[in-house]
Structure formats: structure tokens, C-alpha cells
Amino acid sequence: MDVVQHMFNYSVFAGFVVGILSLIAIGYQRSDIHLLILSDVVECAMLVIIAALGTDLAEALILPGLVVGLAEFLAVSEILIQRCKLRKKEKNKRVSKLFEEFLVVEEPKVEVDIEHPKMEILYSASRFISLILVIYGAFLTGFTGGAVMSVGLLFYLLSQGIVSRGISSEDIKDFWEAVAGFSGIMWALWIILGFIGFYLFPDHYVTFLLIAGGALALKVGSKLGLIGDLKF
Amino acid sequence: MDIVVSTLYLGYFLLIFGTLGVILGPGTRDPFVRFLNVEVPTLGVMLIFLAYNHTLALMTYIAINSLIALVFIRAVIRKEELEA
């Protein structure tokens, strides 16, 4: 008997213990912000119960669950802040941007020249390494290929930012939206051309499989590559 | 004992006792300390994912966790600003 079947009961039991404990704690809690933290622990329990299946189905269920969990966390925190505002009856209707606490208001002026420690690899080999990663990701196709590809893009953009030959901050927004639009087109290729092609023309399934896999790789790669575009 | 099974048991241990630490542990009045305590059951979940060979789920979970930390710290900052 393999380990997945053998450990199924234990995993579900651990998940239920954690879920019940944290739900009891939520029942006794009064403060809003503590409720937010404890709901994060309940999510852990949910993930462990799903992961106990141990198959590809479990992985396919976990991935959207994580994204929904993040969106839920963001929404609940926003609701808490708004409720706090309403309680205080605050007058100023200043609309605040998302994550403006973490953005730099103005660039700090530095008088002296700081000599950063030079990593030679960032100057000489960044293009080569990223090219290898992108090509390898394209051959892998699918979600994993997209992840490998995105590592290449991230490495290239971050190293260009450090060498300060990166993209200037004026056209950063245009670039961002272009890549996001590209990712949307790739999504359409993946779902519409790839998947519907399977059902309409089953004889040519290899072609549509390649379209779906390649489009998914490009989509994930371009989307995660956006992270490397941020200025740190 | 197989190394996979021992990873799984370590994951269960961290998960259950980490949850107890989040609920009853020392310094849980401070939201920041409580949030740092959540990292322990999170590590348990990661070990369980590792034992079940869920590579993509593990990768995404690590990324999502850092994003959740950002969102939470933002919520605490805004709340303190409003209450001050």
C-alpha cells in the first residue's frame, strides 16, 4: 500500500483538529484583526484536508483555493478598514490607492556615491542565463514551463534594474499593460483554441495540445515576469 | 522509517502545535506577534505539501504567503492610523 493511501486518515484528522481548534478560538475572539489572523489558520486546515487526496486533482483544487484565499483576505481586511472609518465618521474622503503604504513617496537623495558590491554575473551573463531558462521553459510547456520561463524573465529584468540599464519609469506603465494584454490573449488561445479544438476536431488533437501547452507557458511566463518589472 | 513519512509527521506536529501556539501562545495580544506565530502552522502545511509531492501548490503557497503578509501589515497600519 502506498504512502498516500496509508496516510489519508491521519492527514484528514490533523486537518480537522486544526480547523476545530481555530474555529473555537474564533468563537471566543472579539478583536477584528485577530479574527483575520485566525481565519488564515482555518485556511491551513482546509489546504491540508484537500492535500490528503494526494493526486493531481488535489493540486488542481489547491491552486485556485490559494488565489481565492488571498482575494478573500484582501477583501476582508478592506472591509475592516472601511468599517473602522465609518465608526470614526471620518470626514475626509481621500481615496487611497492599493498598497500606497509600501510605495516610495519621493526618492531619497544620496550625496555620496555608493559603490555597490559588483556581482559580475549580473553584468555579463544575465542575457545568456535568461535566454537558456526561457527556451527550456518553452520546451517544457504548460504551467511548469511558464514558471521556469518566468524565472528567466525575472532574473533578466531584476539584473537590468540593478545595472541601471532597466526600463525607464515613464514607459513602465505602458509596458506593464502590454504584457498583461499579451497574457490575456494567451489565455484566450489556451482556452478557446486549445480546449475547444479538442472537442471539435479530435483527429488533430496533437496540434491543439501544442497550442494549449504553448499558450499556457507564455501566459504564466509573461504574467510572473511582470514582478521583475517592479522597481525595488 | 521512510523519509517521506517522517516529513509528513513533522508537518502534522508543526501544524497542530503551531495552531495551539497561535491560539494560546505567549504574546498573542499583539497582532504582529500573533501573525508571526502563524508562520509555524504554515511551515507545517508546506512540509505536508512537500511530502505529498505537490510542487506547484507548494510554490504558489510560498508566494501567496508573502503577499498575505503584505496585506496584513497594510491592514494593521491603516487601522492604527484610524484609531490614533
Coordinates of C-alpha atoms in Angstrom, one line a residue:
Chain A
M1 CA 0.0 0.0 0.0
D2 CA 1.5 3.3 -0.9
V3 CA 2.0 6.2 1.4
V4 CA -0.8 8.4 0.1
Q5 CA -3.5 5.8 0.9
H6 CA -1.8 4.9 4.2
M7 CA -1.7 8.5 5.5
F8 CA -5.1 9.7 4.3
N9 CA -6.8 9.3 7.6
Y10 CA -4.0 10.9 9.6
S11 CA -3.9 13.9 7.3
V12 CA -7.7 14.4 7.4
F13 CA -7.6 14.0 11.2
A14 CA -4.9 16.6 11.6
G15 CA -6.8 19.0 9.3
F16 CA -10.0 18.6 11.3
V17 CA -8.1 19.1 14.6
V18 CA -6.6 22.4 13.4
G19 CA -9.9 23.5 11.9
I20 CA -11.9 22.8 15.1
L21 CA -9.3 24.4 17.3
S22 CA -9.1 27.6 15.3
L23 CA -12.9 27.8 14.9
I24 CA -13.3 27.6 18.6
A25 CA -10.7 30.3 19.0
I26 CA -12.6 32.5 16.5
G27 CA -15.7 32.0 18.7
Y28 CA -14.0 33.4 21.7
Q29 CA -12.3 36.3 19.9
R30 CA -13.6 39.8 20.0
S31 CA -11.0 41.9 18.1
D32 CA -11.4 42.2 14.3
I33 CA -7.7 42.0 13.4
H34 CA -7.3 38.8 15.4
L35 CA -10.3 37.3 13.6
L36 CA -8.4 38.0 10.3
I37 CA -5.3 36.1 11.6
L38 CA -7.3 33.1 12.8
S39 CA -9.2 32.8 9.5
D40 CA -5.7 32.4 7.9
V41 CA -5.2 29.4 10.2
V42 CA -8.6 27.9 9.1
E43 CA -7.3 28.1 5.6
C44 CA -4.3 25.9 6.5
A45 CA -6.7 23.3 7.8
M46 CA -8.7 23.4 4.5
L47 CA -5.5 23.0 2.5
V48 CA -4.3 20.0 4.4
I49 CA -7.6 18.2 4.0
I50 CA -7.6 18.8 0.3
A51 CA -3.9 17.8 0.0
A52 CA -4.7 14.5 1.7
L53 CA -6.1 13.3 -1.6
G54 CA -2.5 13.3 -2.9
T55 CA -3.4 13.2 -6.6
D56 CA -3.3 15.8 -9.4
L57 CA -6.9 16.6 -8.6
A58 CA -5.8 17.8 -5.2
E59 CA -3.2 20.1 -6.8
A60 CA -5.7 21.4 -9.2
L61 CA -8.1 22.2 -6.3
I62 CA -5.4 23.8 -4.1
L63 CA -4.2 26.3 -6.7
P64 CA -7.5 28.2 -7.2
G65 CA -8.1 27.8 -3.4
L66 CA -5.0 29.7 -2.7
V67 CA -5.8 32.5 -5.0
V68 CA -9.3 32.8 -3.7
G69 CA -7.9 32.7 -0.2
L70 CA -5.7 35.7 -0.9
A71 CA -8.5 37.6 -2.5
E72 CA -10.7 36.8 0.5
F73 CA -8.0 38.0 2.9
L74 CA -7.6 41.3 0.9
A75 CA -11.4 41.9 0.8
V76 CA -12.0 41.2 4.5
S77 CA -9.1 43.5 5.5
E78 CA -10.5 46.2 3.3
I79 CA -14.0 45.7 4.9
L80 CA -12.5 46.0 8.4
I81 CA -10.7 49.3 7.5
Q82 CA -13.9 50.7 5.9
R83 CA -15.9 49.8 9.0
C84 CA -13.4 51.4 11.2
K85 CA -13.6 54.5 9.1
L86 CA -17.4 54.6 9.3
R87 CA -17.3 54.2 13.1
K88 CA -15.0 57.2 13.4
K89 CA -17.2 59.1 10.9
E90 CA -14.1 60.4 9.3
K91 CA -14.8 63.5 7.1
N92 CA -12.0 63.4 4.5
K93 CA -13.0 61.4 1.5
R94 CA -9.4 60.8 0.4
V95 CA -9.3 57.8 -1.9
S96 CA -6.2 55.8 -1.2
K97 CA -4.5 53.6 -3.7
L98 CA -3.9 50.0 -3.1
F99 CA -0.6 49.4 -1.2
E100 CA 0.2 53.0 -1.1
E101 CA 1.8 52.4 2.3
F102 CA 4.6 50.5 0.6
L103 CA 5.2 52.9 -2.2
V104 CA 8.1 55.4 -2.1
V105 CA 6.7 58.9 -1.8
E106 CA 9.9 60.6 -3.0
E107 CA 13.3 59.2 -4.0
P108 CA 15.7 59.7 -1.1
K109 CA 18.6 61.9 -2.1
V110 CA 22.0 60.4 -1.6
E111 CA 25.1 62.7 -1.6
V112 CA 27.9 60.3 -1.8
D113 CA 28.5 57.7 -4.5
I114 CA 27.8 54.3 -3.1
E115 CA 29.8 51.6 -4.6
H116 CA 27.6 48.6 -4.7
P117 CA 29.3 45.2 -4.5
K118 CA 29.6 44.2 -8.1
M119 CA 28.3 40.7 -9.0
E120 CA 29.9 40.0 -12.2
I121 CA 27.2 37.7 -13.3
L122 CA 24.6 40.5 -13.3
Y123 CA 26.7 42.4 -15.9
S124 CA 28.0 39.7 -18.2
A125 CA 25.8 36.6 -18.1
S126 CA 22.3 37.8 -17.4
R127 CA 21.1 37.7 -21.0
F128 CA 22.6 34.3 -21.6
I129 CA 21.1 32.7 -18.4
S130 CA 17.7 34.2 -19.0
L131 CA 17.7 33.0 -22.6
I132 CA 18.5 29.5 -21.6
L133 CA 15.7 29.5 -19.0
V134 CA 13.2 30.9 -21.4
I135 CA 14.0 28.3 -24.1
Y136 CA 13.9 25.5 -21.6
G137 CA 10.6 26.7 -20.3
A138 CA 9.2 26.8 -23.8
F139 CA 10.2 23.2 -24.4
L140 CA 8.6 22.1 -21.1
T141 CA 5.3 23.9 -21.9
G142 CA 2.4 24.1 -19.5
F143 CA 2.4 25.6 -16.0
T144 CA 5.8 24.3 -15.0
G145 CA 7.3 25.7 -18.3
G146 CA 5.7 29.0 -17.6
A147 CA 7.3 29.1 -14.1
V148 CA 10.7 28.3 -15.5
M149 CA 10.3 30.9 -18.2
S150 CA 9.2 33.5 -15.7
V151 CA 12.3 32.8 -13.6
G152 CA 14.3 33.7 -16.6
L153 CA 12.4 36.9 -17.3
L154 CA 12.6 37.9 -13.6
F155 CA 16.3 37.4 -13.5
Y156 CA 16.9 39.4 -16.6
L157 CA 14.7 42.3 -15.5
L158 CA 16.0 42.4 -12.0
S159 CA 19.6 42.3 -13.1
Q160 CA 19.0 45.1 -15.7
G161 CA 17.4 47.1 -12.9
I162 CA 20.5 46.7 -10.7
V163 CA 22.9 47.6 -13.5
S164 CA 20.5 50.6 -14.0
R165 CA 20.0 49.9 -17.7
G166 CA 16.4 48.9 -16.9
I167 CA 13.3 50.3 -18.4
S168 CA 12.7 53.9 -17.5
S169 CA 9.9 54.7 -15.1
E170 CA 7.9 56.7 -17.7
D171 CA 7.0 53.8 -20.0
I172 CA 6.9 51.2 -17.2
K173 CA 3.1 51.5 -17.1
D174 CA 2.7 51.0 -20.8
F175 CA 5.0 48.0 -20.7
W176 CA 3.0 46.6 -17.8
E177 CA -0.3 46.9 -19.6
A178 CA 1.2 45.5 -22.8
V179 CA 2.4 42.4 -21.0
A180 CA -0.9 42.0 -19.2
G181 CA -2.8 42.2 -22.5
F182 CA -0.4 39.7 -24.1
S183 CA -1.2 37.3 -21.2
G184 CA -4.9 37.8 -21.8
I185 CA -4.5 36.9 -25.5
M186 CA -2.6 33.8 -24.5
W187 CA -5.3 32.8 -22.1
A188 CA -7.8 33.1 -25.0
L189 CA -5.6 30.8 -27.1
W190 CA -5.3 28.3 -24.3
I191 CA -9.0 28.1 -23.5
I192 CA -10.7 28.8 -26.8
L193 CA -8.4 27.5 -29.5
G194 CA -6.8 24.8 -27.4
F195 CA -9.6 23.3 -25.4
I196 CA -12.5 23.8 -27.8
G197 CA -10.3 22.4 -30.5
F198 CA -10.0 19.1 -28.6
Y199 CA -13.8 18.6 -28.7
L200 CA -14.5 19.9 -32.2
F201 CA -11.6 18.3 -34.1
P202 CA -10.4 15.2 -32.1
D203 CA -8.4 14.0 -35.0
H204 CA -5.9 16.9 -34.8
Y205 CA -5.5 16.6 -31.0
V206 CA -1.7 16.9 -31.2
T207 CA -1.9 20.4 -32.8
F208 CA -4.4 21.7 -30.2
L209 CA -2.4 20.1 -27.4
L210 CA 0.7 22.0 -28.5
I211 CA -1.4 25.2 -28.9
A212 CA -2.8 24.9 -25.4
G213 CA 0.5 23.9 -23.8
G214 CA 2.5 26.7 -25.5
A215 CA -0.1 29.3 -24.8
L216 CA -0.3 28.3 -21.1
A217 CA 3.5 28.5 -20.9
L218 CA 3.6 32.0 -22.5
K219 CA 0.7 33.2 -20.3
V220 CA 2.3 32.1 -16.9
G221 CA 5.7 33.3 -18.0
S222 CA 4.7 36.7 -19.1
K223 CA 2.5 37.2 -16.0
L224 CA 5.1 36.3 -13.5
G225 CA 7.6 38.2 -15.4
L226 CA 5.7 41.3 -14.5
I227 CA 7.1 41.0 -11.0
G228 CA 10.6 41.6 -12.2
D229 CA 9.5 44.8 -13.8
L230 CA 8.8 46.5 -10.4
K231 CA 11.5 48.9 -9.2
F232 CA 12.9 47.9 -5.9
Chain B
M1 CA 11.0 4.9 8.9
D2 CA 10.7 6.3 5.4
I3 CA 11.8 9.9 5.0
V4 CA 8.5 10.9 3.3
V5 CA 6.5 9.6 6.3
S6 CA 8.8 11.4 8.8
T7 CA 8.4 14.6 6.8
L8 CA 4.7 14.1 7.0
Y9 CA 4.7 13.5 10.7
L10 CA 6.9 16.6 11.2
G11 CA 4.3 18.6 9.2
Y12 CA 1.5 17.3 11.4
F13 CA 3.4 18.2 14.5
L14 CA 4.2 21.7 13.4
L15 CA 0.7 22.2 12.2
I16 CA -1.1 21.2 15.3
F17 CA 1.2 22.7 17.9
G18 CA 1.7 25.8 15.8
T19 CA -2.1 26.3 15.8
L20 CA -2.1 25.8 19.6
G21 CA 0.7 28.4 19.7
V22 CA -1.3 30.9 17.6
I23 CA -4.4 30.4 19.9
L24 CA -2.9 30.2 23.4
G25 CA 0.8 31.1 22.9
P26 CA 2.6 33.9 24.7
G27 CA 2.2 37.5 23.5
T28 CA -0.9 36.8 21.4
R29 CA -2.4 40.2 22.4
D30 CA -0.2 41.9 19.9
P31 CA -1.4 41.3 16.3
F32 CA 2.1 41.3 14.9
V33 CA 3.3 38.7 17.3
R34 CA 0.3 36.6 16.6
F35 CA 0.8 36.9 12.8
L36 CA 4.4 35.8 13.2
N37 CA 3.2 32.8 15.1
V38 CA 1.0 31.8 12.1
E39 CA 4.3 31.1 10.2
V40 CA 4.7 27.9 12.2
P41 CA 1.5 26.1 11.1
T42 CA 2.2 27.5 7.6
L43 CA 5.5 25.7 7.6
G44 CA 3.7 22.5 8.6
V45 CA 1.4 22.9 5.7
M46 CA 4.4 23.4 3.4
L47 CA 6.0 20.2 4.7
I48 CA 2.8 18.3 4.1
F49 CA 2.7 19.6 0.5
L50 CA 6.3 18.5 0.1
A51 CA 5.5 15.0 1.4
Y52 CA 2.6 14.7 -1.0
N53 CA 4.7 15.9 -3.9
H54 CA 2.5 18.9 -4.7
T55 CA 5.2 21.0 -6.4
L56 CA 3.1 23.7 -7.9
A57 CA 0.9 24.0 -4.8
L58 CA 4.0 24.5 -2.7
M59 CA 5.4 27.1 -5.0
T60 CA 2.2 29.1 -5.1
Y61 CA 1.7 28.8 -1.4
I62 CA 5.1 30.3 -0.6
A63 CA 4.3 33.2 -3.0
I64 CA 0.8 33.7 -1.6
N65 CA 2.1 33.7 2.0
S66 CA 4.4 36.7 1.3
L67 CA 1.5 38.5 -0.3
I68 CA -0.7 37.8 2.7
A69 CA 1.9 39.3 5.0
L70 CA 1.9 42.5 2.9
V71 CA -1.9 42.7 3.0
F72 CA -2.0 42.1 6.7
I73 CA 0.7 44.7 7.6
R74 CA -1.2 47.2 5.5
A75 CA -4.4 46.4 7.3
V76 CA -2.7 46.9 10.7
I77 CA -1.1 50.2 9.6
R78 CA -4.4 51.6 8.4
K79 CA -6.2 50.5 11.5
E80 CA -3.7 52.1 13.8
E81 CA -3.8 55.3 11.8
L82 CA -7.5 55.5 12.1
E83 CA -7.6 54.7 15.8
A84 CA -4.8 57.1 16.7

